[in-house]
Amino acid sequence: MRSTIAVGITVGVLAGLWIWASQRFGLPAWGAVVSWAAFFAAGGKRAGLAKTLPAALSGVLWGWLAALAAGALTGWSGALAVAVGVAAFAMCAQALWRALSFIPGTFLGAATLFGTGVDVPATVAVLVIGVVLGLASEWSADALVRATARGAGIEPAAS
């Protein structure tokens, strides 16, 4: 079985399970899908985890600080714009530190926070769940490729 098909199967199964679970626990399903996609965009495997999770969680922090600053400056119509502008600069500048260098991950973390209505616990939960789903889909796809290759009596091609 081709690895792309195996990934499709495992992502499909896990996505269905995640949608069901997110509805049961009242979590925004889309937030995990965003970090799941970022995991793959960052290269998957350990590198995808190491790039996505710290960056996304730092984005949550920057977004929360922007919301806090804008809230402290109530009455000024430009408060949110300035706070977000400063946070956006900081999210880019922190990329000088290798652990936080995945700028898209940082922005997805902040955007997810704002998308949840600045619900920090729910945002952190779905971002972590999305990366875990990425790891699980990748691991299970690799296992599926190996199992089908063994069943066919062939050596699986390198992915």
mmCIF file of C-alpha atoms in Angstrom:
data_model
loop_
_atom_site.group_PDB
_atom_site.id
_atom_site.type_symbol
_atom_site.label_atom_id
_atom_site.label_comp_id
_atom_site.label_asym_id
_atom_site.label_seq_id
_atom_site.Cartn_x
_atom_site.Cartn_y
_atom_site.Cartn_z
ATOM 1 C CA MET A 1 0.000 0.000 0.000
ATOM 2 C CA ARG A 2 1.266 3.463 -0.839
ATOM 3 C CA SER A 3 2.044 5.623 2.175
ATOM 4 C CA THR A 4 -0.241 8.402 0.895
ATOM 5 C CA ILE A 5 -3.210 6.007 0.894
ATOM 6 C CA ALA A 6 -2.266 4.713 4.347
ATOM 7 C CA VAL A 7 -2.074 8.276 5.687
ATOM 8 C CA GLY A 8 -5.453 8.993 4.109
ATOM 9 C CA ILE A 9 -7.013 5.963 5.788
ATOM 10 C CA THR A 10 -5.576 6.705 9.208
ATOM 11 C CA VAL A 11 -6.280 10.432 9.027
ATOM 12 C CA GLY A 12 -9.846 9.671 7.961
ATOM 13 C CA VAL A 13 -10.453 7.280 10.843
ATOM 14 C CA LEU A 14 -8.815 9.528 13.414
ATOM 15 C CA ALA A 15 -10.584 12.635 12.088
ATOM 16 C CA GLY A 16 -13.952 10.929 12.459
ATOM 17 C CA LEU A 17 -13.089 9.826 15.992
ATOM 18 C CA TRP A 18 -11.860 13.319 16.857
ATOM 19 C CA ILE A 19 -15.026 15.000 15.586
ATOM 20 C CA TRP A 20 -17.098 12.612 17.708
ATOM 21 C CA ALA A 21 -14.910 13.197 20.799
ATOM 22 C CA SER A 22 -14.789 16.964 20.356
ATOM 23 C CA GLN A 23 -18.581 17.106 20.293
ATOM 24 C CA ARG A 24 -18.825 14.997 23.434
ATOM 25 C CA PHE A 25 -16.316 17.164 25.318
ATOM 26 C CA GLY A 26 -17.382 20.532 23.933
ATOM 27 C CA LEU A 27 -14.036 21.323 22.299
ATOM 28 C CA PRO A 28 -13.676 23.190 19.000
ATOM 29 C CA ALA A 29 -12.836 20.430 16.522
ATOM 30 C CA TRP A 30 -11.321 22.827 13.997
ATOM 31 C CA GLY A 31 -8.557 23.925 16.400
ATOM 32 C CA ALA A 32 -7.054 20.447 16.525
ATOM 33 C CA VAL A 33 -7.338 20.124 12.758
ATOM 34 C CA VAL A 34 -5.326 23.331 12.410
ATOM 35 C CA SER A 35 -2.463 22.063 14.587
ATOM 36 C CA TRP A 36 -2.704 18.629 12.963
ATOM 37 C CA ALA A 37 -2.137 20.268 9.578
ATOM 38 C CA ALA A 38 0.692 22.387 10.988
ATOM 39 C CA PHE A 39 2.340 19.221 12.310
ATOM 40 C CA PHE A 40 2.488 17.831 8.770
ATOM 41 C CA ALA A 41 3.477 21.220 7.304
ATOM 42 C CA ALA A 42 6.397 21.315 9.743
ATOM 43 C CA GLY A 43 7.660 17.987 8.418
ATOM 44 C CA GLY A 44 5.842 15.527 10.671
ATOM 45 C CA LYS A 45 7.610 13.051 12.934
ATOM 46 C CA ARG A 46 9.598 14.421 15.880
ATOM 47 C CA ALA A 47 10.561 17.519 13.922
ATOM 48 C CA GLY A 48 6.903 18.371 13.317
ATOM 49 C CA LEU A 49 6.194 17.975 17.008
ATOM 50 C CA ALA A 50 9.253 19.985 18.055
ATOM 51 C CA LYS A 51 8.407 22.811 15.651
ATOM 52 C CA THR A 52 4.635 22.981 15.985
ATOM 53 C CA LEU A 53 3.833 22.615 19.660
ATOM 54 C CA PRO A 54 6.206 25.189 21.209
ATOM 55 C CA ALA A 55 5.436 27.708 18.476
ATOM 56 C CA ALA A 56 1.666 27.237 18.700
ATOM 57 C CA LEU A 57 1.666 27.492 22.489
ATOM 58 C CA SER A 58 3.785 30.640 22.348
ATOM 59 C CA GLY A 59 1.212 32.044 19.915
ATOM 60 C CA VAL A 60 -1.467 31.377 22.514
ATOM 61 C CA LEU A 61 0.578 33.354 25.023
ATOM 62 C CA TRP A 62 1.111 36.262 22.624
ATOM 63 C CA GLY A 63 -2.554 36.288 21.684
ATOM 64 C CA TRP A 64 -3.592 36.257 25.329
ATOM 65 C CA LEU A 65 -1.200 39.130 26.098
ATOM 66 C CA ALA A 66 -2.612 41.108 23.157
ATOM 67 C CA ALA A 67 -6.167 40.527 24.381
ATOM 68 C CA LEU A 68 -5.151 41.498 27.915
ATOM 69 C CA ALA A 69 -3.434 44.677 26.721
ATOM 70 C CA ALA A 70 -6.380 45.629 24.509
ATOM 71 C CA GLY A 71 -8.735 45.048 27.428
ATOM 72 C CA ALA A 72 -6.638 47.290 29.670
ATOM 73 C CA LEU A 73 -6.896 50.077 27.109
ATOM 74 C CA THR A 74 -10.680 50.052 26.820
ATOM 75 C CA GLY A 75 -12.115 53.217 25.454
ATOM 76 C CA TRP A 76 -9.448 53.578 22.773
ATOM 77 C CA SER A 77 -10.641 52.233 19.424
ATOM 78 C CA GLY A 78 -7.123 51.363 18.238
ATOM 79 C CA ALA A 79 -6.171 49.314 21.298
ATOM 80 C CA LEU A 80 -6.723 45.878 19.782
ATOM 81 C CA ALA A 81 -4.998 46.808 16.514
ATOM 82 C CA VAL A 82 -1.900 48.095 18.304
ATOM 83 C CA ALA A 83 -1.822 45.162 20.736
ATOM 84 C CA VAL A 84 -2.101 42.644 17.901
ATOM 85 C CA GLY A 85 0.543 44.513 15.881
ATOM 86 C CA VAL A 86 3.001 44.402 18.773
ATOM 87 C CA ALA A 87 2.230 40.724 19.384
ATOM 88 C CA ALA A 88 2.684 39.933 15.681
ATOM 89 C CA PHE A 89 6.084 41.585 15.724
ATOM 90 C CA ALA A 90 7.070 39.594 18.820
ATOM 91 C CA MET A 91 5.831 36.346 17.242
ATOM 92 C CA CYS A 92 8.152 36.939 14.294
ATOM 93 C CA ALA A 93 11.104 38.184 16.349
ATOM 94 C CA GLN A 94 11.026 35.155 18.646
ATOM 95 C CA ALA A 95 11.824 33.022 15.591
ATOM 96 C CA LEU A 96 15.456 33.949 16.215
ATOM 97 C CA TRP A 97 15.231 31.304 18.938
ATOM 98 C CA ARG A 98 15.292 27.945 17.165
ATOM 99 C CA ALA A 99 12.704 26.342 19.461
ATOM 100 C CA LEU A 100 10.187 29.009 18.381
ATOM 101 C CA SER A 101 11.260 29.398 14.764
ATOM 102 C CA PHE A 102 8.116 27.940 13.129
ATOM 103 C CA ILE A 103 6.383 31.284 12.595
ATOM 104 C CA PRO A 104 3.241 29.792 10.972
ATOM 105 C CA GLY A 105 2.766 27.650 14.080
ATOM 106 C CA THR A 106 2.974 30.721 16.281
ATOM 107 C CA PHE A 107 0.339 32.544 14.257
ATOM 108 C CA LEU A 108 -1.961 29.514 14.190
ATOM 109 C CA GLY A 109 -1.748 29.341 17.972
ATOM 110 C CA ALA A 110 -2.763 32.985 18.337
ATOM 111 C CA ALA A 111 -5.489 32.698 15.696
ATOM 112 C CA THR A 112 -6.886 29.601 17.369
ATOM 113 C CA LEU A 113 -6.994 31.457 20.674
ATOM 114 C CA PHE A 114 -8.992 34.302 19.143
ATOM 115 C CA GLY A 115 -11.188 31.775 17.337
ATOM 116 C CA THR A 116 -12.129 30.173 20.647
ATOM 117 C CA GLY A 117 -13.088 33.532 22.131
ATOM 118 C CA VAL A 118 -9.813 33.691 24.119
ATOM 119 C CA ASP A 119 -10.554 30.403 25.918
ATOM 120 C CA VAL A 120 -6.975 29.527 26.885
ATOM 121 C CA PRO A 121 -7.606 26.030 28.345
ATOM 122 C CA ALA A 122 -9.679 24.901 25.343
ATOM 123 C CA THR A 123 -7.137 26.373 22.927
ATOM 124 C CA VAL A 124 -4.178 24.650 24.558
ATOM 125 C CA ALA A 125 -6.113 21.371 24.700
ATOM 126 C CA VAL A 126 -7.027 21.345 21.002
ATOM 127 C CA LEU A 127 -3.568 22.411 19.866
ATOM 128 C CA VAL A 128 -1.961 19.578 21.834
ATOM 129 C CA ILE A 129 -4.611 17.093 20.675
ATOM 130 C CA GLY A 130 -4.000 18.087 17.047
ATOM 131 C CA VAL A 131 -0.279 17.370 17.270
ATOM 132 C CA VAL A 132 -0.994 14.061 19.026
ATOM 133 C CA LEU A 133 -3.413 13.188 16.227
ATOM 134 C CA GLY A 134 -0.677 14.028 13.728
ATOM 135 C CA LEU A 135 1.750 11.680 15.449
ATOM 136 C CA ALA A 136 -0.902 8.966 15.750
ATOM 137 C CA SER A 137 -1.935 9.211 12.106
ATOM 138 C CA GLU A 138 1.674 9.077 10.949
ATOM 139 C CA TRP A 139 2.570 6.155 13.217
ATOM 140 C CA SER A 140 -0.534 4.169 12.284
ATOM 141 C CA ALA A 141 -0.011 4.840 8.568
ATOM 142 C CA ASP A 142 3.562 3.561 8.798
ATOM 143 C CA ALA A 143 2.303 0.450 10.617
ATOM 144 C CA LEU A 144 -0.369 -0.087 7.944
ATOM 145 C CA VAL A 145 2.203 0.165 5.140
ATOM 146 C CA ARG A 146 4.488 -2.336 6.902
ATOM 147 C CA ALA A 147 1.612 -4.744 7.611
ATOM 148 C CA THR A 148 0.296 -4.732 4.041
ATOM 149 C CA ALA A 149 3.816 -5.156 2.662
ATOM 150 C CA ARG A 150 4.425 -8.158 4.921
ATOM 151 C CA GLY A 151 1.070 -9.624 3.907
ATOM 152 C CA ALA A 152 2.027 -9.276 0.256
ATOM 153 C CA GLY A 153 5.481 -10.702 0.909
ATOM 154 C CA ILE A 154 7.306 -7.552 -0.230
ATOM 155 C CA GLU A 155 9.633 -5.124 1.422
ATOM 156 C CA PRO A 156 7.933 -1.717 1.920
ATOM 157 C CA ALA A 157 9.450 1.189 0.012
ATOM 158 C CA ALA A 158 10.977 3.986 2.044
ATOM 159 C CA SER A 159 8.502 6.831 2.657
#
